PDB file of N, CA and C in Angstrom:
ATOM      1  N   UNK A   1      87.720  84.377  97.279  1.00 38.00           N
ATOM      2  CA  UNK A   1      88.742  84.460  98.315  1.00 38.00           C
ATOM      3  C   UNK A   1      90.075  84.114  97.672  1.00 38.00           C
ATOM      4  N   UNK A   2      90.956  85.238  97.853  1.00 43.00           N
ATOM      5  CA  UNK A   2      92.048  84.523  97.253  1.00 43.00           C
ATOM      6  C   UNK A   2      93.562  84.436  98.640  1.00 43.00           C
ATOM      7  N   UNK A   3      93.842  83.156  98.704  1.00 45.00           N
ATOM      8  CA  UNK A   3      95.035  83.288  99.914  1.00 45.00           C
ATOM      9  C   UNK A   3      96.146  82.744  99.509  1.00 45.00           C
ATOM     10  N   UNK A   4      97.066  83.374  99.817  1.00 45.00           N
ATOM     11  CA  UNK A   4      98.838  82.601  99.566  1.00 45.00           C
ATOM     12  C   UNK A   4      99.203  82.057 100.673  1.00 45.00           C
ATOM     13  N   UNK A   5      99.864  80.771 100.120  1.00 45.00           N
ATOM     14  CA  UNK A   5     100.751  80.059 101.072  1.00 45.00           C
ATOM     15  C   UNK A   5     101.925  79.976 100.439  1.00 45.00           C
ATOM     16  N   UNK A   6     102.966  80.543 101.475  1.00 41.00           N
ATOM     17  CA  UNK A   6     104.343  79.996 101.363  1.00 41.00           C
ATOM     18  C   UNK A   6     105.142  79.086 101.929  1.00 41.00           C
ATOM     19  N   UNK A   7     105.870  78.428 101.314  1.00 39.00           N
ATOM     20  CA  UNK A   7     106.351  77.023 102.081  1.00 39.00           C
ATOM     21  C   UNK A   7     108.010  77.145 101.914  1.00 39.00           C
ATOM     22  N   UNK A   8     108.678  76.076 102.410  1.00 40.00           N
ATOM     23  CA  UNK A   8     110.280  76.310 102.439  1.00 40.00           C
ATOM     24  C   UNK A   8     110.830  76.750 101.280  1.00 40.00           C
ATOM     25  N   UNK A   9     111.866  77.809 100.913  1.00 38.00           N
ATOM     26  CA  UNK A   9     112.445  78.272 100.020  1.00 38.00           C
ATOM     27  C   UNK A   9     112.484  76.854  98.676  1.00 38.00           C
ATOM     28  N   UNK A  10     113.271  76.381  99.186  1.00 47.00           N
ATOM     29  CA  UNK A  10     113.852  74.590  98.600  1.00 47.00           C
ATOM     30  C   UNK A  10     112.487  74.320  98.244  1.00 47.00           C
ATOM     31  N   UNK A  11     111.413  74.307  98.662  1.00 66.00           N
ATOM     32  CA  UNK A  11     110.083  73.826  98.315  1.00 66.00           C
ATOM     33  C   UNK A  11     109.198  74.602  97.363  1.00 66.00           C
ATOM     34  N   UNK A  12     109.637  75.677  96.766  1.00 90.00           N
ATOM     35  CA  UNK A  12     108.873  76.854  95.528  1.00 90.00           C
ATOM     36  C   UNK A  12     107.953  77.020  96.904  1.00 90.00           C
ATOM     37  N   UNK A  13     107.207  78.003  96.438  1.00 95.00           N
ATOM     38  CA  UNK A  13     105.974  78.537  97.001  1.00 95.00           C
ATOM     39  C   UNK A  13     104.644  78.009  95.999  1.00 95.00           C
ATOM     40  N   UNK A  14     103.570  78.513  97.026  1.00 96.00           N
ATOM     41  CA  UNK A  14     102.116  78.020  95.968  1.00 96.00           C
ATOM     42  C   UNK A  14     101.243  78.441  96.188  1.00 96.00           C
ATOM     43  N   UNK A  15     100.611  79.298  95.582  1.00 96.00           N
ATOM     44  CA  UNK A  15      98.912  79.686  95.556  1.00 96.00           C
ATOM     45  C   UNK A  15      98.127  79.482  95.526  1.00 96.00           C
ATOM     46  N   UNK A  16      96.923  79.597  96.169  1.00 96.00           N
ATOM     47  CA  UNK A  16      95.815  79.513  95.906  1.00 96.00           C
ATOM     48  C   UNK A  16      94.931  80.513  95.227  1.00 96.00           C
ATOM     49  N   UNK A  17      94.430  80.371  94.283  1.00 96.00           N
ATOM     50  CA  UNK A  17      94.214  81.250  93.436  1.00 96.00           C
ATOM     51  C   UNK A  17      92.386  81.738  93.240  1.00 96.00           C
ATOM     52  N   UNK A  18      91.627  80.496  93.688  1.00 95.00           N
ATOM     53  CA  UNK A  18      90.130  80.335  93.577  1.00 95.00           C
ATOM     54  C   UNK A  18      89.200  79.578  93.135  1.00 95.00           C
ATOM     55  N   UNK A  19      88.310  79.696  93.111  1.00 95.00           N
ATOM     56  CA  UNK A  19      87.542  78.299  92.502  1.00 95.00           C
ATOM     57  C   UNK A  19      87.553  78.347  91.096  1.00 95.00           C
ATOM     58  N   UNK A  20      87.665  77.115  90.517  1.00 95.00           N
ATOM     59  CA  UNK A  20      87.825  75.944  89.100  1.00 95.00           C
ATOM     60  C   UNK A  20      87.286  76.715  89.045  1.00 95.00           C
ATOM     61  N   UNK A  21      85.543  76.710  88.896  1.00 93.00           N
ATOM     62  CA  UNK A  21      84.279  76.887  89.044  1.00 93.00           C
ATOM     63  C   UNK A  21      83.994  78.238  87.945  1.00 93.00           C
ATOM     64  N   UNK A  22      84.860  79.377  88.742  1.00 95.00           N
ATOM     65  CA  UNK A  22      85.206  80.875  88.099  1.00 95.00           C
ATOM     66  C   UNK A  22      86.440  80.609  86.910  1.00 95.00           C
ATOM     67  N   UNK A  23      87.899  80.194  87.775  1.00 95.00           N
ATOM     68  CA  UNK A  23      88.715  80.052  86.952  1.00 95.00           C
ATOM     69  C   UNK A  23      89.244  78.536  85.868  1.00 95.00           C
ATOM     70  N   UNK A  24      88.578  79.001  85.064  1.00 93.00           N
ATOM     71  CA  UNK A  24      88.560  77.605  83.851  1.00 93.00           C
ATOM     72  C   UNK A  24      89.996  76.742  83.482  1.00 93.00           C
ATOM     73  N   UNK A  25      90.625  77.328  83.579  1.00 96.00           N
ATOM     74  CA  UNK A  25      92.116  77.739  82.731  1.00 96.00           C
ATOM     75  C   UNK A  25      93.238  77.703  83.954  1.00 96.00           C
ATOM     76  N   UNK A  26      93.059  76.768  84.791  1.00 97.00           N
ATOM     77  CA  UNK A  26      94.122  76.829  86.371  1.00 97.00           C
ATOM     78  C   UNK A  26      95.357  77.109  85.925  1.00 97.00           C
ATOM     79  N   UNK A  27      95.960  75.558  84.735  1.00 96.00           N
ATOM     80  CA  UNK A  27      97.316  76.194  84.005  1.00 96.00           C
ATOM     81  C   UNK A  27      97.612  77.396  83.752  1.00 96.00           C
ATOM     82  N   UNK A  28      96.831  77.396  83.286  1.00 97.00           N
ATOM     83  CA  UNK A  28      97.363  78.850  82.223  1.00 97.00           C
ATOM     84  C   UNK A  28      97.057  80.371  83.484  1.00 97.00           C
ATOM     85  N   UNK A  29      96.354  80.235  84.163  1.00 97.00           N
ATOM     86  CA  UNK A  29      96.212  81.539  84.707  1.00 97.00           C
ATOM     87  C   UNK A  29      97.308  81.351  85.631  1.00 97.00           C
ATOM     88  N   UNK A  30      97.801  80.365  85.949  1.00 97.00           N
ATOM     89  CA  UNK A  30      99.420  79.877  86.818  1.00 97.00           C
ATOM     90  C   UNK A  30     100.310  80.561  86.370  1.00 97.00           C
ATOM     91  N   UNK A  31     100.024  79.933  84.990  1.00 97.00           N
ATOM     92  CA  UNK A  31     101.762  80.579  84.110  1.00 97.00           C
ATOM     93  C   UNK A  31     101.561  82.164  84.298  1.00 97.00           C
ATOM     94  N   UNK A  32     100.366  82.613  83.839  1.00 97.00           N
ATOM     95  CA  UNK A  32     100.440  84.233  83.337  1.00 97.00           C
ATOM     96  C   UNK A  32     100.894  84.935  84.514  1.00 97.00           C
ATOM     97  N   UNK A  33     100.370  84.455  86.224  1.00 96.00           N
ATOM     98  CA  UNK A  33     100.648  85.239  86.850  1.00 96.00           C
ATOM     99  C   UNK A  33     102.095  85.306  87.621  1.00 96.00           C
ATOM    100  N   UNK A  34     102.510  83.794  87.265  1.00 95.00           N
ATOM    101  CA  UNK A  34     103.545  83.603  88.118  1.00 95.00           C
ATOM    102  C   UNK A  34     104.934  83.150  87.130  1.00 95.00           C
ATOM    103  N   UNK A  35     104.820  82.783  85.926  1.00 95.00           N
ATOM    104  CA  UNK A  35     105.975  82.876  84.688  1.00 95.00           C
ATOM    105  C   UNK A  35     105.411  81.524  84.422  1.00 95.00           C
ATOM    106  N   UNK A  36     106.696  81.126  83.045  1.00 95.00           N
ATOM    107  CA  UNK A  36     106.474  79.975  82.296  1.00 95.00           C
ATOM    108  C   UNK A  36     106.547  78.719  83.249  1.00 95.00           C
ATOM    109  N   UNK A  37     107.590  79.100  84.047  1.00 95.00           N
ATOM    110  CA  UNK A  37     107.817  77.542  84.999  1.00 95.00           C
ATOM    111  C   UNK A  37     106.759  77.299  86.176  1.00 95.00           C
ATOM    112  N   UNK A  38     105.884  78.062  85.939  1.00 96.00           N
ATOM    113  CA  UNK A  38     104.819  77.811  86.746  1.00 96.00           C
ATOM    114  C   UNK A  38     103.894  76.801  86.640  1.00 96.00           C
ATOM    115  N   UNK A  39     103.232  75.615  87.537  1.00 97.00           N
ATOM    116  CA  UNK A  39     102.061  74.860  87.472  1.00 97.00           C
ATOM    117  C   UNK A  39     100.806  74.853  88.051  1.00 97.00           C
ATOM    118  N   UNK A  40     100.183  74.584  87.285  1.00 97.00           N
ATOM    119  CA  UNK A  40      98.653  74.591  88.099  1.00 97.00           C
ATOM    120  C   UNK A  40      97.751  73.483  87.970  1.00 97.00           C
ATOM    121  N   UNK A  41      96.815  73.018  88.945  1.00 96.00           N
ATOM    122  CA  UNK A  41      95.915  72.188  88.879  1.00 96.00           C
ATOM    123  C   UNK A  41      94.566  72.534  89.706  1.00 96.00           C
ATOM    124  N   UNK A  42      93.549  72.019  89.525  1.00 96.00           N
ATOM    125  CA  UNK A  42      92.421  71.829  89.644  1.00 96.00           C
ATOM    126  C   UNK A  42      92.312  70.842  90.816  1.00 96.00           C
ATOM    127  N   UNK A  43      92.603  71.618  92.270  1.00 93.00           N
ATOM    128  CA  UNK A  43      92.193  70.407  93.517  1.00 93.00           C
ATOM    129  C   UNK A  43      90.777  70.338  93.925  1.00 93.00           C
ATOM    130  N   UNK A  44      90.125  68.708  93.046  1.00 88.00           N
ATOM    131  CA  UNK A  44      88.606  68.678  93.548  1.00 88.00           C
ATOM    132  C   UNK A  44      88.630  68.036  94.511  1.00 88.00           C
ATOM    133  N   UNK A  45      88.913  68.292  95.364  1.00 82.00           N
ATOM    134  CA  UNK A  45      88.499  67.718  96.952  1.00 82.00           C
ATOM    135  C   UNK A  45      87.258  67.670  97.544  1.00 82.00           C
ATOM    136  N   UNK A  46      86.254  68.924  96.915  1.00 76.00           N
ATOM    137  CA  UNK A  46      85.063  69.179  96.873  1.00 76.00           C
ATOM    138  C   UNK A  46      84.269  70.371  96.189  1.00 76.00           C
ATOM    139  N   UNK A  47      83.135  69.623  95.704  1.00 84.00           N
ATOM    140  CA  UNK A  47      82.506  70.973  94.845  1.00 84.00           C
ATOM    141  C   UNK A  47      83.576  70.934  93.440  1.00 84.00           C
ATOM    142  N   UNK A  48      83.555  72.275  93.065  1.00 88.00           N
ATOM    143  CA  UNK A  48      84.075  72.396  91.857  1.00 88.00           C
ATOM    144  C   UNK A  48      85.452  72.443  91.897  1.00 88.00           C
ATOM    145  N   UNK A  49      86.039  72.725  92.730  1.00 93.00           N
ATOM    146  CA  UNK A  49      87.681  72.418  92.679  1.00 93.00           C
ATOM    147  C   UNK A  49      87.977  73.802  92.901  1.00 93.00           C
ATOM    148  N   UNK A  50      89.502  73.821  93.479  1.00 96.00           N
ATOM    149  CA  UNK A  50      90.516  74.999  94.049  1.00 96.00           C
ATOM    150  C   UNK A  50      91.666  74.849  93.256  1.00 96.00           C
ATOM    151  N   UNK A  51      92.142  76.255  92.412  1.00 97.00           N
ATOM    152  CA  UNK A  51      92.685  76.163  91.471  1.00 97.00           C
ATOM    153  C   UNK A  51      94.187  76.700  92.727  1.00 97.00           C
ATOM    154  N   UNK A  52      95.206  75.614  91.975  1.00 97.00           N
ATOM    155  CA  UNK A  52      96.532  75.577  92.971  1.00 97.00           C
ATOM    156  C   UNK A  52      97.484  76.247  92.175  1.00 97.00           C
ATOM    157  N   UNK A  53      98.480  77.122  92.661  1.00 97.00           N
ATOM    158  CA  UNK A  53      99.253  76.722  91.983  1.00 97.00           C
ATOM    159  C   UNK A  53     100.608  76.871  92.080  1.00 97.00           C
ATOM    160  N   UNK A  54     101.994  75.971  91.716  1.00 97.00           N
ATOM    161  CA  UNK A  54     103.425  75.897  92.233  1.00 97.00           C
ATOM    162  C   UNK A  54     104.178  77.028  91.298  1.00 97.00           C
ATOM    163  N   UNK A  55     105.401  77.416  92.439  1.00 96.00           N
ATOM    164  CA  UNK A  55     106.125  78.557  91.265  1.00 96.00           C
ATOM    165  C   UNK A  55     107.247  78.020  92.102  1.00 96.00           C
ATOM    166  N   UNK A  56     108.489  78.286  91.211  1.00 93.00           N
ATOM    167  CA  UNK A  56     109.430  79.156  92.115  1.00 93.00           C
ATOM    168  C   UNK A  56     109.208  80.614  93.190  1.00 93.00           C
ATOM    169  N   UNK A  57     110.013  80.417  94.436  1.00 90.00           N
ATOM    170  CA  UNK A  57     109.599  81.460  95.186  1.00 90.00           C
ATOM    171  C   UNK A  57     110.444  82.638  94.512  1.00 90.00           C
ATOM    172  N   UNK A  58     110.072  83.850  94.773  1.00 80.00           N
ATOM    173  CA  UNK A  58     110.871  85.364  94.195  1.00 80.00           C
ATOM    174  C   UNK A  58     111.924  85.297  95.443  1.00 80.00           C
ATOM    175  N   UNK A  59     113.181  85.610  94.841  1.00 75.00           N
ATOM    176  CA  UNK A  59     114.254  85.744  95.747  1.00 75.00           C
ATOM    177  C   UNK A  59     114.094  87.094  96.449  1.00 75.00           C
ATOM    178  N   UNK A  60     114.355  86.756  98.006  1.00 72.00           N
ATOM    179  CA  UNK A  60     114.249  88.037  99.058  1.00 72.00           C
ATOM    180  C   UNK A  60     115.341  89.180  98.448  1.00 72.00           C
ATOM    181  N   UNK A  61     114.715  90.119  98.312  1.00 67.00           N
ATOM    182  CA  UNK A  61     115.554  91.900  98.685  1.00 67.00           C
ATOM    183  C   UNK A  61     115.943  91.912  99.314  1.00 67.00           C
ATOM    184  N   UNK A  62     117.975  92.250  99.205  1.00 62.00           N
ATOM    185  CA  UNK A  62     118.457  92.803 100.093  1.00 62.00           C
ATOM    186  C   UNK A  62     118.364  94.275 100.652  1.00 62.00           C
ATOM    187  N   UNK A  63     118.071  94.378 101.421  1.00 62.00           N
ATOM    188  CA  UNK A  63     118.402  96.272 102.392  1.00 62.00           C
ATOM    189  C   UNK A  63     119.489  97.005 101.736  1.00 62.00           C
ATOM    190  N   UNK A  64     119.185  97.697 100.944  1.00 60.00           N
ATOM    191  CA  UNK A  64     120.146  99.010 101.020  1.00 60.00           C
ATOM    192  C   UNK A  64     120.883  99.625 102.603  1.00 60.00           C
ATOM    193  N   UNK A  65     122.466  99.523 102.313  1.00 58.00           N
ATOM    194  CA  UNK A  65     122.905  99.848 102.899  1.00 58.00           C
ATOM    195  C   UNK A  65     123.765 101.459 102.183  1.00 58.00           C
TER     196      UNK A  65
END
């Protein structure tokens, strides 16, 4: 299952990406998908853990006028 959450601009956005379990490498699959300033961790809250992870949000498109 993979789901995004977005949170206040000022606050980056953050992913959820899937289980530890599958994905070994939370950092690093953070950075690749989302750039260098990206973080990731391993939330074991239960079971094998939910790989998180913080970015900067992508700035909104303006409309062609």
């Amino acid at each position: 299952i993979v789901m995004l959450a977005l949170v206040e601009q000022n606050m980056g956005c953050m992913a959820v990406l899937g289980s530890c379990g599958v994905i070994t490498d939370c950092s690093g699959t953070c950075k690749t998908k989302f750039g260098q300033d990206a973080s990731g961790d391993c939330d074991r809250d239960g079971g094998v853990g939910t790989c998180v992870c913080g970015y900067s949000c992508p700035s909104p498109h303006k409309p062609h006028m």
